[in-house]
C-alpha cells in the first residue's frame, strides 16, 4: 500500500506554506481542500515536526461543521495547549459552543477535548459542562462526561470534592446504558486509587452483578474485580451471586473466566468444604482454556492453575495427563507444566510421572532437560516410595555423557542423599568416575560434597581430591573451591594419614588467594579451628548431620498464600507477591519533604575523614604461640619459631600436621600489631543524584535484603543515621501512607564499587525490604553484612 502523500519528508518553509493555506479564505471554504491541509498539519505533528506556530490559525479553522476536521483540530489543540497556554484560552469559546450543539457526537467531542486540555484555568468552564453532560439525553455524552470527571480530579481534586462528584458518579452506576455505568465505575476506581480501593458495598456491587451480562468483556472484568472484594452477608446471598455468575465460566474470554474464578475463591475462602467444591467446579473450564492455541493465554491460565493445584492437588490428580508436555510447547509452558507435575505427584502417580519426565531430558533446550531432572529429584524427595526408581533412573542418566545432564544429575542425587542418607550405597559407586566428565561448577561441587560426606567408603577419595588440589589455580569457581575445603577437612578427620599433607597444601593455597575472598575466609576459619583445638574442630566439621525433612523451597507457604490473595494479577505470572516487583513512584531528588545528606563544602573535592581507630586485637593466645598446623612446602628454613611453654596439642592422629603460615609480613591470625583494618565502605562517598539515577537504570538487581524491625520503628532521620554510621549515605528519604522509603548509596573502599539501594519499611509491621544493585557482585556479601550491622540496634 503506497504511503499517503502527507507523510513525505517536509521541505524548508512548508510550515509557513501551511499557514498561508489556513489563512486563505477561498481555500478554507472548500471542505475537501481544508481537510487535506488539516491532514498535513496532523501528519507533521505525528512525525514530531513542531507545528505549534499554526495554533491561532487552527483555532480559527475550528469553526466548521465537518466532524472529521473538528476531530483533527481538537486533537491538535489538546497536543499543543500546554505550550500555548495563553492562546489555548481562545479555543474555549469554540469548545463551549460545540458542547451545546444539537449533534450529540459534536457535544461529546467538544466535552472530551475541553477536559483534555489539562489547564487549571479551564476548571471554571469545565464544571458547568460536566454537570449538564452527566444528565445529557445522549449516552455518548454521558459516558464522555463520566471520564471527564476523572480528568477534572487530576486537574483540581479540591473542585472534585467540593462539587459532590462522588455521589453523582455512584448515581450513574445505575444508568440504563452499560457504557455509561462502566465509565462511571472506572472513574470511581481511579479516583479512589489514591486513598485506597473503592469500597465494595451491597448498594454498589449487587446492581452491577445482576446486569453483568449487558457489559462487554472489559466491563465484566471491571465489575468482577469489584465484586471479588465484596463480602456477602449470608450464605444464601453468596450462592445467589455465584449462581448468577456461573454462565461466565463458559465465556470464551479467559480474562472473564479468571475474574469470575477470583470471585468464587474469595467468597468461599473461609468455608473449606465449599472452597474445595468450587475448585472442583473451576477445574473443567480452566483446563479447557489451558489448551488454547494462543501461547500467551495458555501460559496465563496455566500460571493460575498452578496456584489451584498447589492448594488442592487431589482434585487435579486424576487429570495429570493434561499437564504432560507436548513436543511443540514453548519453553515457558514446559517449565510450568513440570512444576505442576511435581505438585501432582502421589504414591499412585509418582512412577508414571517420573517416566514421563525422563523423556524430557533429551529436549534440545538444556534448561528444560535440567528442570526435568530436578523434577524427578523433587518427586523422589516428596514421595518416599518412588526413591528407588528415581535413583535407578538418575544413575542411568550418567551414562549419556551429556555435560548438562550429568551435572544436574549429580546435584539432584546430592539432594536425595540429604533427605535419604541411607541410600548412599546405591549412588557412590557410580559417582566415582563422574568428576572427570562433569564440567559445570555446580555439578563438580555436588560430586566433591559427596566425596566429603562418604569418602570413607571410597578407596580413591583422597587421590580424587588431590587432583583438584593440584589444579587449584586452574579452578575458576569459588563454589567448587569452598566445597573442596570442606570435603578435605571432613575427610582429614576420617583418614588423617592420607590427607594431612594435602590439607596443609590446600590451606596454604586458599589463604594466599587474593581474588576469591570467600574461599580465603573459609580457609582461615578452618586454620584457626585447628589451631584452637583439633578435637573441637572435628566435632564441628564432622558433626552428626540432621536428616533434612523439607527443603526451603517446599515450605514457602506464606508466599503462596500471598500469591493466592492476589489471584488474577501479575503475581500469578511472576510467581511472587506484588510487593517484590512493584513499588511506589520514586520521589524526585531534592523534592520538598525529602531529606538529603549535606553536600561537601567543596563539591569537586570529597571530604576526607580518617576512619576511627579500632581497638587492638586480642592476642591469639597460647595456640597462636605454638601452631599445631604447618602448611606443606615453601616454608622458610631460616624462619624461627617463637619459644613457648604451652604444652603442644595433639591431633586425633597424634602427629603435628601444620606449622607456621604464609609470609613474614602477614599475620593471618590477627594477633600481631600494625594498622587497624581498612573499613569495607568508603567514608563520605560522593555520588550526584543524576549519576545515581543513571547507574540505577543501568544496573540489574543483585539481591533483596529483608529484615523485621522492632515496633515502633525509628523515625526517618534516626534510621538514616544508623546507616550513616556504617558509611551508607542517604540520597533521598520520606514517609507516606505508613510506608518509609529510602534511597541509599555506598562505595567500596577496596575497588571503588558503588552500591545502590532502594528500601521500603512498613511502619506498622516493621518489615524492611531493600533492593540492592551493585557493580561488582562478588562484594554483595560484604555489603549485606554492613546493612545487617546498621540495622542491628533496631532489629
CSV table of C-alpha atoms in Angstrom, one decimal, residues 286-640:
chain,number,residue,atom,x,y,z
A,286,UNK,CA,-9.7,-23.7,33.3
A,287,UNK,CA,-8.3,-26.9,31.7
A,288,UNK,CA,-10.2,-26.1,28.6
A,289,UNK,CA,-8.8,-22.6,28.4
A,290,UNK,CA,-5.3,-24.0,29.0
A,291,UNK,CA,-5.4,-25.8,25.7
A,292,UNK,CA,-5.8,-22.5,23.8
A,293,UNK,CA,-3.8,-22.1,20.6
A,294,UNK,CA,-2.5,-18.8,21.9
A,295,UNK,CA,0.7,-19.3,23.9
A,296,UNK,CA,0.2,-16.1,25.9
A,297,UNK,CA,-3.3,-17.2,27.0
A,298,UNK,CA,-2.3,-20.7,27.8
A,299,UNK,CA,0.6,-19.5,29.9
A,300,UNK,CA,-1.6,-17.1,31.8
A,301,UNK,CA,-4.3,-19.8,32.6
A,302,UNK,CA,-1.6,-22.4,33.4
A,303,UNK,CA,0.0,-19.9,35.9
A,304,UNK,CA,-3.3,-19.6,37.7
A,305,UNK,CA,-3.9,-23.3,37.5
A,306,UNK,CA,-0.6,-23.9,39.3
A,307,UNK,CA,-1.8,-21.9,42.3
A,308,UNK,CA,-5.0,-24.0,42.5
A,309,UNK,CA,-3.1,-27.3,42.1
A,310,UNK,CA,-0.7,-26.4,44.9
A,311,UNK,CA,-3.8,-25.8,47.2
A,312,UNK,CA,-5.8,-28.8,46.2
A,313,UNK,CA,-3.6,-31.3,44.3
A,314,UNK,CA,-6.0,-34.2,45.0
A,315,UNK,CA,-8.7,-32.5,42.8
A,316,UNK,CA,-6.3,-32.5,39.8
A,317,UNK,CA,-4.5,-35.8,40.4
A,318,UNK,CA,-6.7,-37.7,38.0
A,319,UNK,CA,-6.1,-35.2,35.3
A,320,UNK,CA,-2.3,-35.2,35.5
A,321,UNK,CA,-2.0,-36.1,31.8
A,322,UNK,CA,-3.4,-32.7,30.8
A,323,UNK,CA,0.0,-31.3,32.1
A,324,UNK,CA,2.2,-33.6,30.0
A,325,UNK,CA,4.4,-31.5,27.7
A,326,UNK,CA,3.8,-31.6,24.0
A,327,UNK,CA,6.6,-31.5,21.5
A,328,UNK,CA,5.6,-28.1,20.2
A,329,UNK,CA,5.0,-26.4,23.6
A,330,UNK,CA,7.3,-23.4,24.1
A,331,UNK,CA,9.8,-23.5,26.9
A,332,UNK,CA,7.8,-21.3,29.2
A,333,UNK,CA,4.8,-23.7,29.0
A,334,UNK,CA,7.0,-26.8,29.5
A,335,UNK,CA,8.6,-25.1,32.6
A,336,UNK,CA,5.2,-24.5,34.3
A,337,UNK,CA,3.9,-27.9,33.4
A,338,UNK,CA,6.8,-29.7,35.0
A,339,UNK,CA,6.3,-27.6,38.2
A,340,UNK,CA,2.6,-28.7,38.2
A,341,UNK,CA,3.5,-32.4,37.7
A,342,UNK,CA,5.7,-32.2,40.8
A,343,UNK,CA,2.8,-30.9,42.8
A,344,UNK,CA,0.5,-33.7,41.5
A,345,UNK,CA,2.9,-36.5,42.5
A,346,UNK,CA,1.4,-39.1,44.8
A,347,UNK,CA,2.1,-42.7,45.6
A,348,UNK,CA,-0.1,-43.9,42.8
A,349,UNK,CA,1.1,-41.5,40.1
A,350,UNK,CA,4.8,-41.0,41.0
A,351,UNK,CA,6.1,-43.8,38.8
A,352,UNK,CA,4.2,-42.6,35.8
A,353,UNK,CA,5.3,-39.0,36.3
A,354,UNK,CA,8.9,-40.0,36.7
A,355,UNK,CA,8.9,-42.0,33.5
A,356,UNK,CA,7.2,-39.1,31.7
A,357,UNK,CA,9.8,-36.6,33.0
A,358,UNK,CA,12.6,-38.9,31.9
A,359,UNK,CA,11.5,-38.4,28.3
A,360,UNK,CA,12.2,-34.6,28.6
A,361,UNK,CA,16.0,-34.9,29.3
A,362,UNK,CA,16.6,-35.3,25.5
A,363,UNK,CA,15.0,-31.9,24.9
A,364,UNK,CA,17.1,-29.6,22.7
A,365,UNK,CA,16.6,-26.9,25.3
A,366,UNK,CA,19.2,-27.7,28.0
A,367,UNK,CA,17.2,-25.7,30.6
A,368,UNK,CA,14.1,-27.9,30.1
A,369,UNK,CA,16.3,-31.0,30.3
A,370,UNK,CA,17.8,-29.8,33.6
A,371,UNK,CA,14.4,-29.0,35.0
A,372,UNK,CA,13.2,-32.5,34.1
A,373,UNK,CA,16.0,-33.9,36.2
A,374,UNK,CA,15.2,-31.5,39.1
A,375,UNK,CA,11.6,-32.5,38.9
A,376,UNK,CA,12.4,-36.2,39.2
A,377,UNK,CA,14.5,-35.4,42.3
A,378,UNK,CA,11.7,-33.4,43.8
A,379,UNK,CA,9.2,-36.2,43.3
A,380,UNK,CA,11.7,-38.6,44.9
A,381,UNK,CA,12.1,-36.3,47.9
A,382,UNK,CA,8.3,-35.8,48.2
A,383,UNK,CA,7.2,-39.4,47.6
A,384,UNK,CA,9.4,-41.9,49.5
A,385,UNK,CA,8.0,-44.9,47.7
A,386,UNK,CA,9.5,-43.5,44.4
A,387,UNK,CA,13.1,-43.1,45.7
A,388,UNK,CA,14.5,-46.4,44.4
A,389,UNK,CA,13.0,-46.0,41.0
A,390,UNK,CA,14.2,-42.3,40.8
A,391,UNK,CA,17.8,-43.2,41.8
A,392,UNK,CA,17.9,-46.0,39.3
A,393,UNK,CA,16.7,-43.7,36.6
A,394,UNK,CA,19.1,-40.9,37.6
A,395,UNK,CA,22.1,-43.2,37.6
A,396,UNK,CA,21.2,-44.3,34.1
A,397,UNK,CA,21.5,-40.6,33.0
A,398,UNK,CA,25.2,-40.6,34.0
A,399,UNK,CA,25.8,-42.9,31.1
A,400,UNK,CA,24.6,-40.4,28.5
A,401,UNK,CA,27.9,-38.4,28.5
A,402,UNK,CA,26.0,-35.1,28.1
A,403,UNK,CA,27.6,-32.4,30.3
A,404,UNK,CA,24.4,-30.6,31.5
A,405,UNK,CA,22.6,-33.9,32.1
A,406,UNK,CA,25.4,-35.4,34.1
A,407,UNK,CA,26.0,-32.2,36.1
A,408,UNK,CA,22.3,-31.7,37.0
A,409,UNK,CA,22.0,-35.4,37.9
A,410,UNK,CA,24.9,-35.1,40.4
A,411,UNK,CA,23.2,-32.1,42.0
A,412,UNK,CA,19.9,-34.0,42.3
A,413,UNK,CA,21.5,-37.1,43.7
A,414,UNK,CA,23.1,-34.9,46.4
A,415,UNK,CA,19.7,-33.5,47.4
A,416,UNK,CA,18.2,-37.0,47.6
A,417,UNK,CA,21.1,-38.2,49.8
A,418,UNK,CA,20.5,-35.2,52.1
A,419,UNK,CA,16.9,-36.5,52.6
A,420,UNK,CA,17.7,-40.2,52.5
A,421,UNK,CA,21.4,-40.6,53.6
A,422,UNK,CA,21.0,-44.4,54.0
A,423,UNK,CA,20.7,-44.8,50.1
A,424,UNK,CA,24.4,-43.8,49.5
A,425,UNK,CA,25.5,-47.4,48.8
A,426,UNK,CA,23.5,-47.3,45.5
A,427,UNK,CA,24.8,-43.9,44.5
A,428,UNK,CA,28.5,-43.7,45.4
A,429,UNK,CA,29.9,-46.4,43.1
A,430,UNK,CA,28.6,-44.7,40.0
A,431,UNK,CA,29.8,-41.2,41.0
A,432,UNK,CA,33.5,-42.1,41.5
A,433,UNK,CA,34.2,-41.6,37.8
A,434,UNK,CA,31.9,-38.6,37.3
A,435,UNK,CA,34.3,-35.8,38.3
A,436,UNK,CA,36.3,-36.0,35.1
A,437,UNK,CA,33.3,-35.8,32.9
A,438,UNK,CA,31.4,-33.0,34.8
A,439,UNK,CA,32.4,-29.5,33.7
A,440,UNK,CA,29.6,-27.3,35.2
A,441,UNK,CA,30.8,-25.8,38.6
A,442,UNK,CA,27.5,-26.8,40.3
A,443,UNK,CA,27.9,-30.4,39.3
A,444,UNK,CA,31.6,-30.6,40.3
A,445,UNK,CA,30.7,-29.0,43.7
A,446,UNK,CA,28.0,-31.7,44.2
A,447,UNK,CA,30.5,-34.5,43.5
A,448,UNK,CA,33.0,-33.0,45.8
A,449,UNK,CA,30.3,-32.8,48.5
A,450,UNK,CA,29.5,-36.5,48.1
A,451,UNK,CA,33.2,-37.4,48.4
A,452,UNK,CA,33.5,-35.4,51.6
A,453,UNK,CA,30.4,-37.0,53.1
A,454,UNK,CA,31.0,-40.6,52.1
A,455,UNK,CA,34.8,-40.5,51.5
A,456,UNK,CA,35.5,-43.3,54.0
A,457,UNK,CA,33.7,-45.7,51.7
A,458,UNK,CA,35.6,-44.7,48.6
A,459,UNK,CA,39.1,-46.1,48.3
A,460,UNK,CA,40.4,-43.4,45.9
A,461,UNK,CA,38.7,-40.5,47.6
A,462,UNK,CA,42.0,-38.8,48.8
A,463,UNK,CA,43.5,-39.1,45.4
A,464,UNK,CA,40.4,-37.7,43.7
A,465,UNK,CA,40.7,-34.6,46.0
A,466,UNK,CA,44.4,-34.4,45.4
A,467,UNK,CA,43.8,-34.0,41.7
A,468,UNK,CA,41.6,-31.0,42.5
A,469,UNK,CA,44.1,-29.5,44.9
A,470,UNK,CA,46.9,-29.7,42.3
A,471,UNK,CA,44.6,-27.9,39.9
A,472,UNK,CA,43.6,-25.2,42.4
A,473,UNK,CA,45.0,-22.3,40.3
A,474,UNK,CA,43.0,-23.5,37.3
A,475,UNK,CA,39.7,-23.7,39.1
A,476,UNK,CA,37.6,-20.6,38.5
A,477,UNK,CA,34.6,-21.4,40.5
A,478,UNK,CA,34.5,-20.3,44.2
A,479,UNK,CA,31.7,-22.7,44.9
A,480,UNK,CA,33.9,-25.7,43.9
A,481,UNK,CA,36.8,-24.4,46.0
A,482,UNK,CA,34.8,-23.8,49.1
A,483,UNK,CA,33.3,-27.3,48.8
A,484,UNK,CA,36.8,-28.7,48.2
A,485,UNK,CA,37.9,-27.1,51.5
A,486,UNK,CA,35.0,-28.6,53.4
A,487,UNK,CA,35.4,-32.0,51.9
A,488,UNK,CA,39.1,-32.1,52.6
A,489,UNK,CA,38.5,-31.1,56.2
A,490,UNK,CA,35.9,-33.8,56.6
A,491,UNK,CA,38.0,-36.5,55.1
A,492,UNK,CA,41.0,-35.5,57.0
A,493,UNK,CA,39.3,-36.4,60.3
A,494,UNK,CA,38.3,-39.7,58.8
A,495,UNK,CA,41.6,-40.6,57.1
A,496,UNK,CA,44.3,-38.3,58.6
A,497,UNK,CA,47.5,-40.1,57.4
A,498,UNK,CA,46.5,-39.7,53.7
A,499,UNK,CA,45.1,-36.2,54.0
A,500,UNK,CA,47.4,-34.2,56.3
A,501,UNK,CA,49.8,-33.1,53.6
A,502,UNK,CA,47.0,-32.4,51.1
A,503,UNK,CA,45.1,-30.3,53.7
A,504,UNK,CA,48.2,-28.3,54.5
A,505,UNK,CA,48.9,-27.6,50.8
A,506,UNK,CA,45.2,-26.7,50.2
A,507,UNK,CA,45.1,-24.3,53.2
A,508,UNK,CA,48.3,-22.5,52.0
A,509,UNK,CA,46.9,-22.0,48.6
A,510,UNK,CA,43.5,-20.8,49.8
A,511,UNK,CA,44.8,-18.4,52.5
A,512,UNK,CA,47.1,-16.8,49.9
A,513,UNK,CA,44.2,-16.4,47.4
A,514,UNK,CA,43.7,-12.6,47.0
A,515,UNK,CA,40.9,-12.8,44.4
A,516,UNK,CA,38.4,-15.2,46.0
A,517,UNK,CA,37.6,-13.6,49.3
A,518,UNK,CA,35.0,-16.2,50.5
A,519,UNK,CA,37.5,-19.0,49.8
A,520,UNK,CA,40.2,-17.3,51.8
A,521,UNK,CA,37.9,-16.5,54.7
A,522,UNK,CA,36.7,-20.1,54.9
A,523,UNK,CA,40.3,-21.4,54.8
A,524,UNK,CA,41.3,-19.0,57.7
A,525,UNK,CA,38.3,-20.3,59.7
A,526,UNK,CA,39.4,-23.9,59.3
A,527,UNK,CA,43.0,-23.0,60.1
A,528,UNK,CA,42.1,-21.2,63.3
A,529,UNK,CA,39.8,-24.0,64.3
A,530,UNK,CA,42.7,-26.5,64.0
A,531,UNK,CA,45.0,-24.2,65.9
A,532,UNK,CA,42.5,-23.8,68.7
A,533,UNK,CA,41.7,-27.4,69.3
A,534,UNK,CA,41.7,-30.2,66.7
A,535,UNK,CA,39.2,-32.3,68.7
A,536,UNK,CA,36.8,-29.3,68.7
A,537,UNK,CA,37.4,-28.8,65.0
A,538,UNK,CA,36.5,-32.4,64.4
A,539,UNK,CA,33.3,-32.1,66.4
A,540,UNK,CA,32.3,-29.0,64.4
A,541,UNK,CA,33.2,-30.1,60.9
A,542,UNK,CA,32.2,-33.7,61.2
A,543,UNK,CA,29.1,-33.2,63.4
A,544,UNK,CA,26.2,-35.6,63.1
A,545,UNK,CA,24.1,-34.5,60.1
A,546,UNK,CA,20.4,-33.8,60.8
A,547,UNK,CA,18.2,-35.6,58.3
A,548,UNK,CA,16.6,-33.0,56.0
A,549,UNK,CA,12.8,-33.2,56.4
A,550,UNK,CA,11.7,-30.5,53.9
A,551,UNK,CA,13.7,-28.2,51.6
A,552,UNK,CA,13.2,-24.5,52.0
A,553,UNK,CA,11.5,-24.2,48.5
A,554,UNK,CA,8.7,-26.6,49.7
A,555,UNK,CA,8.0,-24.6,52.8
A,556,UNK,CA,7.1,-21.2,51.2
A,557,UNK,CA,3.5,-21.5,52.4
A,558,UNK,CA,3.3,-17.8,53.4
A,559,UNK,CA,4.5,-16.6,50.0
A,560,UNK,CA,2.0,-19.0,48.3
A,561,UNK,CA,-0.8,-17.6,50.4
A,562,UNK,CA,0.1,-14.1,49.5
A,563,UNK,CA,0.1,-15.0,45.8
A,564,UNK,CA,-3.3,-16.6,46.2
A,565,UNK,CA,-4.6,-13.4,47.8
A,566,UNK,CA,-3.5,-11.6,44.6
A,567,UNK,CA,-5.1,-14.2,42.2
A,568,UNK,CA,-5.8,-12.9,38.7
A,569,UNK,CA,-2.9,-10.4,38.7
A,570,UNK,CA,0.7,-10.3,37.7
A,571,UNK,CA,1.6,-12.0,41.0
A,572,UNK,CA,0.4,-15.3,39.5
A,573,UNK,CA,2.5,-14.8,36.3
A,574,UNK,CA,5.7,-13.8,38.2
A,575,UNK,CA,5.0,-16.3,40.9
A,576,UNK,CA,5.8,-13.8,43.7
A,577,UNK,CA,3.9,-11.3,45.8
A,578,UNK,CA,3.4,-7.9,44.2
A,579,UNK,CA,5.5,-6.2,46.9
A,580,UNK,CA,8.5,-7.8,45.3
A,581,UNK,CA,8.1,-6.3,41.9
A,582,UNK,CA,6.0,-3.2,42.4
A,583,UNK,CA,7.0,-0.1,44.3
A,584,UNK,CA,5.6,3.4,44.9
A,585,UNK,CA,6.5,6.0,42.4
A,586,UNK,CA,10.1,7.1,43.2
A,587,UNK,CA,10.3,10.6,44.7
A,588,UNK,CA,12.2,13.1,42.7
A,589,UNK,CA,15.5,14.0,44.2
A,590,UNK,CA,15.7,17.3,46.1
A,591,UNK,CA,11.9,17.4,46.3
A,592,UNK,CA,10.2,19.2,49.2
A,593,UNK,CA,9.7,16.7,52.1
A,594,UNK,CA,12.7,14.6,51.2
A,595,UNK,CA,15.9,14.7,53.2
A,596,UNK,CA,19.3,14.6,51.5
A,597,UNK,CA,22.7,14.4,53.1
A,598,UNK,CA,24.6,17.7,53.4
A,599,UNK,CA,26.8,18.4,50.5
A,600,UNK,CA,30.6,18.8,50.8
A,601,UNK,CA,31.7,22.5,51.1
A,602,UNK,CA,34.0,21.7,48.2
A,603,UNK,CA,31.8,19.9,45.6
A,604,UNK,CA,34.8,19.0,43.4
A,605,UNK,CA,36.8,17.5,46.4
A,606,UNK,CA,35.3,14.8,48.6
A,607,UNK,CA,35.5,15.2,52.3
A,608,UNK,CA,38.4,13.2,53.7
A,609,UNK,CA,37.6,11.6,57.0
A,610,UNK,CA,40.0,9.4,58.9
A,611,UNK,CA,38.4,6.1,60.0
A,612,UNK,CA,38.1,5.7,63.7
A,613,UNK,CA,40.9,3.8,65.3
A,614,UNK,CA,39.9,0.2,66.1
A,615,UNK,CA,40.7,-1.3,69.4
A,616,UNK,CA,43.8,-3.6,69.4
A,617,UNK,CA,43.0,-7.1,68.5
A,618,UNK,CA,43.4,-9.6,71.3
A,619,UNK,CA,46.3,-12.0,71.2
A,620,UNK,CA,45.7,-15.3,69.6
A,621,UNK,CA,46.6,-16.9,72.9
A,622,UNK,CA,48.7,-19.9,73.5
A,623,UNK,CA,47.6,-21.7,70.4
A,624,UNK,CA,49.0,-18.9,68.3
A,625,UNK,CA,52.3,-19.1,70.0
A,626,UNK,CA,52.5,-22.8,69.3
A,627,UNK,CA,50.8,-23.5,66.0
A,628,UNK,CA,49.6,-27.1,65.6
A,629,UNK,CA,49.3,-26.8,61.8
A,630,UNK,CA,52.1,-26.5,59.3
A,631,UNK,CA,51.5,-25.7,55.6
A,632,UNK,CA,53.1,-28.1,53.2
A,633,UNK,CA,56.0,-26.9,51.1
A,634,UNK,CA,57.7,-23.5,50.6
A,635,UNK,CA,58.4,-23.0,54.3
A,636,UNK,CA,61.3,-20.7,55.1
A,637,UNK,CA,64.0,-22.8,56.7
A,638,UNK,CA,65.6,-19.7,58.3
A,639,UNK,CA,62.4,-18.6,60.0
A,640,UNK,CA,62.5,-19.2,63.7
